[in-house]
Structures are given as structure tokens and as C-alpha cells.
XYZ file of N, CA, C and O in Angstrom:
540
model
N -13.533 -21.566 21.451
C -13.304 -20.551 22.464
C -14.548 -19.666 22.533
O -15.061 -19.190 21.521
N -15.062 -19.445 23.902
C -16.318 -18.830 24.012
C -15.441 -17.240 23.659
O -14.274 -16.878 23.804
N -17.188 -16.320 22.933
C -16.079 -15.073 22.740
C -17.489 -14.368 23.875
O -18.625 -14.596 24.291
N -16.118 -13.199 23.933
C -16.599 -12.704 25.294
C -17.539 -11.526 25.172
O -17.096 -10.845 24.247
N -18.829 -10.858 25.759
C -19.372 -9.887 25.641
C -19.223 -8.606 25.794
O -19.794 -8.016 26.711
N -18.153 -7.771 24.607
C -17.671 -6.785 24.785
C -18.207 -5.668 23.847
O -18.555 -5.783 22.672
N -18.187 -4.117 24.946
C -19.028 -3.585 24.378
C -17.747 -2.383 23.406
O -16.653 -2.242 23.952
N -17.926 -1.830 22.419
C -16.520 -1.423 21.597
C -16.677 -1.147 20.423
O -17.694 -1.439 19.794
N -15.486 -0.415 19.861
C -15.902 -0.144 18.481
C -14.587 -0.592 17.707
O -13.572 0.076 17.905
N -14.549 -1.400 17.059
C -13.197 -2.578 16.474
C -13.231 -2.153 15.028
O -14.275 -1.987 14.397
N -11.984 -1.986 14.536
C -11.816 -1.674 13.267
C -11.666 -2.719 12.228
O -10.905 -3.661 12.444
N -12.259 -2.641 11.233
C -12.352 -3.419 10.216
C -11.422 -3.201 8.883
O -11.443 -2.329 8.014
N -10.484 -4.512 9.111
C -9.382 -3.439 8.566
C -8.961 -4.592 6.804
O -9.112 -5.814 6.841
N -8.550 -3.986 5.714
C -8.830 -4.857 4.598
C -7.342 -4.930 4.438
O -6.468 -4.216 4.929
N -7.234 -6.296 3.374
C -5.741 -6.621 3.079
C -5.893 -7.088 1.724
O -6.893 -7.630 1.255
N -4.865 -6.844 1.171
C -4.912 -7.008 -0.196
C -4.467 -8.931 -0.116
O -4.634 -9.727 -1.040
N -3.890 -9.244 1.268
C -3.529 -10.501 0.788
C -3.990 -10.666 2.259
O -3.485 -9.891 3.071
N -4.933 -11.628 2.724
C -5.147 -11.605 4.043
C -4.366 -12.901 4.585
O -3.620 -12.822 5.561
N -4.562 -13.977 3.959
C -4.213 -15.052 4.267
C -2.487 -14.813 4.937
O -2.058 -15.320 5.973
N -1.790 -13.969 4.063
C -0.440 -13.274 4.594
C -0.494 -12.291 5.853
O 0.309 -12.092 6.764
N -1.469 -11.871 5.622
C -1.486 -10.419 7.141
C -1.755 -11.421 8.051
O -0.979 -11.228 8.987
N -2.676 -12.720 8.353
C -2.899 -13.091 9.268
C -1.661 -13.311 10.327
O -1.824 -13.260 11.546
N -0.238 -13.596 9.604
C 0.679 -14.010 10.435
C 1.871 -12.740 10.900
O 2.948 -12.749 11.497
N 1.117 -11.830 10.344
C 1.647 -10.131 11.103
C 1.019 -10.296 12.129
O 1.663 -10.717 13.090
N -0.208 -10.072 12.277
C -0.601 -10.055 13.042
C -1.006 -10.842 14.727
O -1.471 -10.494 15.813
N -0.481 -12.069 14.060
C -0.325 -13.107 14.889
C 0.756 -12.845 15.739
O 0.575 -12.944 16.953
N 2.186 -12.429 15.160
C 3.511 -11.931 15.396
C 3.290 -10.647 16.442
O 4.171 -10.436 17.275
N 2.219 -9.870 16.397
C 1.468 -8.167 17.193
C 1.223 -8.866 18.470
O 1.047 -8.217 19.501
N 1.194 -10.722 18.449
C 0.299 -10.877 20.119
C -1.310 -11.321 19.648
O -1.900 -12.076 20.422
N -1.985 -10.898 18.476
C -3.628 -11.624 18.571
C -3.068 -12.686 18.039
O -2.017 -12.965 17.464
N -4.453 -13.432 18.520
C -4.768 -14.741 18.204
C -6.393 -14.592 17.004
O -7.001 -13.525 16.913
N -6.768 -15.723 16.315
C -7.800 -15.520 15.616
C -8.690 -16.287 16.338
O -8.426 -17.482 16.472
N -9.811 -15.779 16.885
C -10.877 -16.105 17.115
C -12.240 -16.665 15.946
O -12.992 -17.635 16.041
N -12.180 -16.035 15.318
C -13.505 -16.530 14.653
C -13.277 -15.969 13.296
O -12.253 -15.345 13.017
N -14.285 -16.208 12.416
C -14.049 -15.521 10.667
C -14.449 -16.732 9.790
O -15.302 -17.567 10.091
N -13.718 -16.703 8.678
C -14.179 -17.702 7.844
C -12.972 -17.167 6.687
O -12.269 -16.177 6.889
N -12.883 -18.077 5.375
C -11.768 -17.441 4.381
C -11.193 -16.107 4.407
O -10.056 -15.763 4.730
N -12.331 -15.312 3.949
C -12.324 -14.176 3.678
C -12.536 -12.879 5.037
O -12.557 -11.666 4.829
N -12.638 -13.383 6.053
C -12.854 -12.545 7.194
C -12.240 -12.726 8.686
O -12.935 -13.583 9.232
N -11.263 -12.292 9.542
C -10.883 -13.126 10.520
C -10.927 -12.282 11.596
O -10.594 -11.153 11.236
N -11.277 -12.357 13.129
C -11.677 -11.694 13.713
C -10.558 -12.204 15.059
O -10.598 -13.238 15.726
N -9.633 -11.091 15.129
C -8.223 -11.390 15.959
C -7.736 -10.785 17.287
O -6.921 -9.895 17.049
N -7.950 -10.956 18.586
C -8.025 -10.823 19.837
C -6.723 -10.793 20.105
O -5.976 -11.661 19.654
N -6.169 -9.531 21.071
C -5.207 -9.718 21.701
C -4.891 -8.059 22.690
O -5.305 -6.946 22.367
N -4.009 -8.433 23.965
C -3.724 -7.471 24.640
C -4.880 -6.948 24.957
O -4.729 -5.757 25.226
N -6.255 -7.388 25.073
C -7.379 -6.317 25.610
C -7.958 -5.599 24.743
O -8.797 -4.751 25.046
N -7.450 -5.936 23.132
C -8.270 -5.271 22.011
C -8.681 -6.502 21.025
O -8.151 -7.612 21.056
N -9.853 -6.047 20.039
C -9.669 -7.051 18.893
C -9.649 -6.149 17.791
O -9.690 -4.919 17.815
N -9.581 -6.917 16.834
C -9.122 -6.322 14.826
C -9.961 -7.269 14.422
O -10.098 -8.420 14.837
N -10.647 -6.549 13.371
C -11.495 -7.825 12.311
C -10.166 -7.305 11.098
O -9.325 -6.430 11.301
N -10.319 -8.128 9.881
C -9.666 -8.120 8.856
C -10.293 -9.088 7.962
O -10.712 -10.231 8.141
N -10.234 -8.201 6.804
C -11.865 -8.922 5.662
C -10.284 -8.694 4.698
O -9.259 -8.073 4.981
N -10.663 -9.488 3.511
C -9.932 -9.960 2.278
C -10.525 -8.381 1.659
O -11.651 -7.892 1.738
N -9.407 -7.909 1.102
C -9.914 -5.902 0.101
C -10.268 -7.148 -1.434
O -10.086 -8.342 -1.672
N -10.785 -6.076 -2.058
C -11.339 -6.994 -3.620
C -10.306 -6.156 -4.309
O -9.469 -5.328 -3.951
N -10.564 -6.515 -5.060
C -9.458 -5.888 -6.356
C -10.392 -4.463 -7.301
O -11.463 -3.949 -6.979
N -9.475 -4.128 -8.551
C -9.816 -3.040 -9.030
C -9.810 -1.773 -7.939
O -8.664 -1.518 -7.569
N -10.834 -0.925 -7.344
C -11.135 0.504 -6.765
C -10.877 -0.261 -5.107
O -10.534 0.356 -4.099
N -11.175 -1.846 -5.211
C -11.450 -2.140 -3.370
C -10.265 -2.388 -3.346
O -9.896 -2.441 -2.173
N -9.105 -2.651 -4.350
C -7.951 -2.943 -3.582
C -7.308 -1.920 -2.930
O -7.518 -0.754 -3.266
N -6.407 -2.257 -1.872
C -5.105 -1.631 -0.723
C -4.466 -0.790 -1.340
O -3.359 -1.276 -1.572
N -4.575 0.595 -1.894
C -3.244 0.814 -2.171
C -2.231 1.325 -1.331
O -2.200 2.312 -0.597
N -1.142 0.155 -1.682
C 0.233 0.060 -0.844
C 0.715 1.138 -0.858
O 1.444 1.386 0.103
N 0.538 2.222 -1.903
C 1.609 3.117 -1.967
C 1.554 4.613 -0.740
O 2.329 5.265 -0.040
N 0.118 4.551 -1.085
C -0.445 5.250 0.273
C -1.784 4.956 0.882
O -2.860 5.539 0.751
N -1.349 3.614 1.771
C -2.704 3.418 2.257
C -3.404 4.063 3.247
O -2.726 4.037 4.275
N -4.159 4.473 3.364
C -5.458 5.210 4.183
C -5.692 4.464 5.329
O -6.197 4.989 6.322
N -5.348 3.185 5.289
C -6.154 2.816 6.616
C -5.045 2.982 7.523
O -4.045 3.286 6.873
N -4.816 2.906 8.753
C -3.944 2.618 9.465
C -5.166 1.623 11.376
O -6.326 1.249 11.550
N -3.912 1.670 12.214
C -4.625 0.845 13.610
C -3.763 1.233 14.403
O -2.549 1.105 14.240
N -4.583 1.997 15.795
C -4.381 2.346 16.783
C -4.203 1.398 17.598
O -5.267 0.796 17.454
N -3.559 0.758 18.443
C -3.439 -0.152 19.415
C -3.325 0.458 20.814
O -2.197 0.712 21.236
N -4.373 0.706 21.547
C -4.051 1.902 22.791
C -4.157 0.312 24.089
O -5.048 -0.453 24.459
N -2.851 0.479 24.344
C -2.795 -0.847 25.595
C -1.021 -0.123 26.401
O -0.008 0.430 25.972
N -1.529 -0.562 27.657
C -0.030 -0.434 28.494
C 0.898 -1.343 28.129
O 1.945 -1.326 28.776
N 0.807 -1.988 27.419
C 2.363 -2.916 26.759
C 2.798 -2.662 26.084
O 3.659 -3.527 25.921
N 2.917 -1.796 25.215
C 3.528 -0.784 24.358
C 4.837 -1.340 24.314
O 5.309 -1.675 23.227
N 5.470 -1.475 25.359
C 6.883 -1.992 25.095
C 7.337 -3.587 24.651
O 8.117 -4.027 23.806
N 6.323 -4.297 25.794
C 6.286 -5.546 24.740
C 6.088 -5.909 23.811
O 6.732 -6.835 23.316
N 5.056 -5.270 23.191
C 4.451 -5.422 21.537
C 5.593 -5.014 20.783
O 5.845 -5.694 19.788
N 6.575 -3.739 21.131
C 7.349 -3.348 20.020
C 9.250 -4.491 20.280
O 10.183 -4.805 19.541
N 8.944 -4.670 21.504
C 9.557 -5.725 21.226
C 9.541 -7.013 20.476
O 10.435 -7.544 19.816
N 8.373 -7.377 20.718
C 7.857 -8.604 19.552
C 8.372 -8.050 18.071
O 9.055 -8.898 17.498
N 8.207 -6.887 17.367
C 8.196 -6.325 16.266
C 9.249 -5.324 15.719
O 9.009 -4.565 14.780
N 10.574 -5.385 16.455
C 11.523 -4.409 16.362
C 12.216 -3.863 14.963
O 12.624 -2.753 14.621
N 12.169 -5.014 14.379
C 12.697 -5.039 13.176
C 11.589 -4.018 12.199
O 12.080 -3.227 11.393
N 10.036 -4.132 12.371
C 9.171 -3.460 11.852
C 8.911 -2.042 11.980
O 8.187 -1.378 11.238
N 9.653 -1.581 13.122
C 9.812 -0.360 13.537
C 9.948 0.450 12.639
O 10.792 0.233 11.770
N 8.913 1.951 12.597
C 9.681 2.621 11.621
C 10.354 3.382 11.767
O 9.876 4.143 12.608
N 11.484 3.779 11.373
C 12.293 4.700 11.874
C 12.447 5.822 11.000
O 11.811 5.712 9.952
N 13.225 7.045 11.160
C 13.851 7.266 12.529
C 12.584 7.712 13.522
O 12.750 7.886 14.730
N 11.466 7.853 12.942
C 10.546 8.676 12.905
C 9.140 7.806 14.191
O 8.417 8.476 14.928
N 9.118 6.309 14.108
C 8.185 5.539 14.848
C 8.801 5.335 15.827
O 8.200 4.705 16.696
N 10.102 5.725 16.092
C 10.844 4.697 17.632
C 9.660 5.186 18.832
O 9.012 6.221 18.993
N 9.749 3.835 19.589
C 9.546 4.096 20.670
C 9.778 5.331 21.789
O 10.898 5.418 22.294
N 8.815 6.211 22.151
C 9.375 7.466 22.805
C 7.705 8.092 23.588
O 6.612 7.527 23.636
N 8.089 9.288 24.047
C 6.963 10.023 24.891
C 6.861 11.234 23.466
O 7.717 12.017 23.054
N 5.674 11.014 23.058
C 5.245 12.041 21.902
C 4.609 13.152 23.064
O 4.183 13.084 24.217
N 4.902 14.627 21.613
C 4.498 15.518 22.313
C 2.719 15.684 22.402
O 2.270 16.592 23.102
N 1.976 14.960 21.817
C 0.449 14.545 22.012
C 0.168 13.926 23.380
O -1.039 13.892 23.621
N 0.981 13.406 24.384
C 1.064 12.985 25.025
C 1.084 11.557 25.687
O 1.111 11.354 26.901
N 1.068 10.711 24.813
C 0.951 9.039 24.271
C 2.906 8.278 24.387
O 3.850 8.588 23.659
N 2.901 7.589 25.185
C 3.774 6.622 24.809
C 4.130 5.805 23.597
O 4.233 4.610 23.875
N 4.227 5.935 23.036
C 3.743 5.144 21.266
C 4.958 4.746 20.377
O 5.950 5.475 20.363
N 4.906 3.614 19.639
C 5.358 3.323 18.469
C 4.850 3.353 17.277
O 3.622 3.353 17.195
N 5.838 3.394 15.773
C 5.045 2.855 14.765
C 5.326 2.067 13.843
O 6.199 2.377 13.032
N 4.812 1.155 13.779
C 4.861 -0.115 13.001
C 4.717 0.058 12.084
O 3.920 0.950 11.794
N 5.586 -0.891 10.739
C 5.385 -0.814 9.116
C 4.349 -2.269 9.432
O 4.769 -3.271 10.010
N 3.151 -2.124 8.988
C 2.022 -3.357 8.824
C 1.658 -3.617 7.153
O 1.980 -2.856 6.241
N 1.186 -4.419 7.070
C 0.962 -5.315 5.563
C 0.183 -4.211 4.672
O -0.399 -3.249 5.171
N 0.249 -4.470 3.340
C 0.333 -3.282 2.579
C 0.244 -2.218 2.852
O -0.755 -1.507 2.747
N 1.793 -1.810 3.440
C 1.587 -0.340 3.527
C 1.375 0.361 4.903
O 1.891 1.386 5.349
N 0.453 -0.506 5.449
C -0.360 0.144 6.602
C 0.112 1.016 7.994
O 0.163 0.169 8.885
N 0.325 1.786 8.321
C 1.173 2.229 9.636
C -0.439 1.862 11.232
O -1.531 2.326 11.557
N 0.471 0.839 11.636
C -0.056 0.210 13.036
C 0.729 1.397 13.920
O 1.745 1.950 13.498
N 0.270 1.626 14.873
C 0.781 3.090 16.048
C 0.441 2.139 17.529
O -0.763 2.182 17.784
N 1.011 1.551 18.240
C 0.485 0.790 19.567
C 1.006 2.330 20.857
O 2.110 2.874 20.883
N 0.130 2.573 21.508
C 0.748 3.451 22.524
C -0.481 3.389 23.393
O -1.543 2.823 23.131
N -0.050 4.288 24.819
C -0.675 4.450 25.768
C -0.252 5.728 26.208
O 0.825 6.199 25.845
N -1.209 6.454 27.143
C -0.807 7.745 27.500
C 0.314 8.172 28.639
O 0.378 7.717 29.781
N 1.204 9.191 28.024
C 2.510 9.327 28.631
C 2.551 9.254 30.285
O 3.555 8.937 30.923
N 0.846 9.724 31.047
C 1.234 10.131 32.504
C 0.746 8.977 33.249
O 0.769 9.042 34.478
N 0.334 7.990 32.704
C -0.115 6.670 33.176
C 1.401 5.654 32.620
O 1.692 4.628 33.234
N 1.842 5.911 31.979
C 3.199 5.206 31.643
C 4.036 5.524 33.072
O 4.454 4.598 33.767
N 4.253 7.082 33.467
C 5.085 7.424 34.116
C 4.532 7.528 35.455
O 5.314 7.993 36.284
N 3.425 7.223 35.852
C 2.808 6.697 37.208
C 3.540 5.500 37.587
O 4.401 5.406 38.461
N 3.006 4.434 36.677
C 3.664 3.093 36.830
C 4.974 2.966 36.916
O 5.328 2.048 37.656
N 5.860 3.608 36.385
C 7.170 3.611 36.207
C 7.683 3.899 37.760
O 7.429 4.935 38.375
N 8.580 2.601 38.356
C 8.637 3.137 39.541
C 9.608 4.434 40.000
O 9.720 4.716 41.193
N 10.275 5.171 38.987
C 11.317 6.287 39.039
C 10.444 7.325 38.975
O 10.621 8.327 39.668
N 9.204 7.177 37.975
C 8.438 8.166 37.644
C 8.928 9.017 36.031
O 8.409 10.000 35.501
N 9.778 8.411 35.705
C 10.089 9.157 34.125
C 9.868 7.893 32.978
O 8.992 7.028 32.947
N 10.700 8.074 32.310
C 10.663 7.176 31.160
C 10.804 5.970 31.490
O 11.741 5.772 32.263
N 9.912 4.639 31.031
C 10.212 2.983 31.489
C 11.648 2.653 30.911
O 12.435 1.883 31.462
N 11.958 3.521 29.403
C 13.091 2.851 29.005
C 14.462 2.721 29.395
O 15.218 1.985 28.760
């Protein structure tokens, strides 16, 4: 697959077990484009994610409170959290209009990680042909 010339700033995101995150993420809608063992570089909805293998000792994930998290800013917000409902976190990630102004969910992701997919509330409610909430 030719990859395409995009100009962006993509997060590089580590897993304590990658070979396992690959199929979270697969489940989010990307596909893997390119990488090698230890590195995989995953396209989807109009964004990409790299994801490198974390090392152990100080480089490993910690699950308990991991630091990294991933923004997913795309208008499908609702499809993605459909794909992932069960991952939802609740009561607290449901799907809703935050007062930041973002349409957004939040996802429990592989060690630990909180994934957030949203788009902004007044472009949600443009499209919406009522003009309020899609849900």
C-alpha cells in the first residue's frame, strides 16, 4: 500500500505488549501500514498512531498509572465508540457534549491507557439535522 504524503504530528505511543495492542487497535478502525516487530505504524479514520514495543525495567508501561494517553479528533466519534462499547469507561467516558466543548468518549486502551476519540460540539450539532445532540 502506497503511504500517502501527510503533513502532521502522530503520536508515538509504547506498549508493554505490542504484539497484543495491535488487535485493540485494529478493533478502533486502523489498519497497519508499515513497521517491523517492534514498531507498527496504524492508519485509520483520517489519523495515524505509530506504536513501538516499551522495554522493560524504567521503559516499561506502567499500567497502574500510565502517562501516555491518544486523542482521536475525527467526526465519527459515534462509530468508533460503537465499535468499542464494551471499552467504554464509565460512568465518567460515556459518550456526551463535554463542557470543553468536544463531542467525546473515553476508552479503557492496553496497559492502562485512556484513548479520548471526539470532535468539536458545534460542528457535531451543525451536521446534526435537528441541530442538538446526534444521539
Amino acid at each position: 500500500m502506497p503511504i500517502p504524503a501527510t503533513v502532521g504530528a502522530f503520536a508515538i505511543v509504547p506498549h508493554n505488549d505490542l504484539a497484543a495492542a495491535i488487535p485493540f487497535w485494529e478493533r478502533l478502525g486502523f489498519t497497519r501500514v508499515g513497521g517491523d516487530a517492534a514498531y507498527a505504524i496504524m492508519t485509520g479514520w483520517g489519523c495515524e498512531v505509530n506504536l513501538t514495543q516499551a522495554g522493560s525495567g524504567p521503559w516499561r508501561v506502567p499500567e497502574e498509572h500510565n502517562p501516555f494517553g491518544v486523542f482521536i479528533r475525527t467526526p465519527e466519534v459515534e462509530a468508533i465508540a460503537a465499535l468499542v462499547d464494551d471499552l467504554i469507561i464509565r460512568p465518567g467516558g460515556v459518550l456526551r457534549h463535554r463542557e470543553w466543548g468536544l463531542y467525546e468518549v473515553g476508552i479503557a486502551g492496553p496497559d492502562g491507557m485512556l484513548i479520548r476519540i471526539g470532535w468539536p460540539s458545534p460542528l457535531i450539532r451543525e451536521a446534526s439535522p435537528d441541530g442538538g445532540d446526534p444521539a
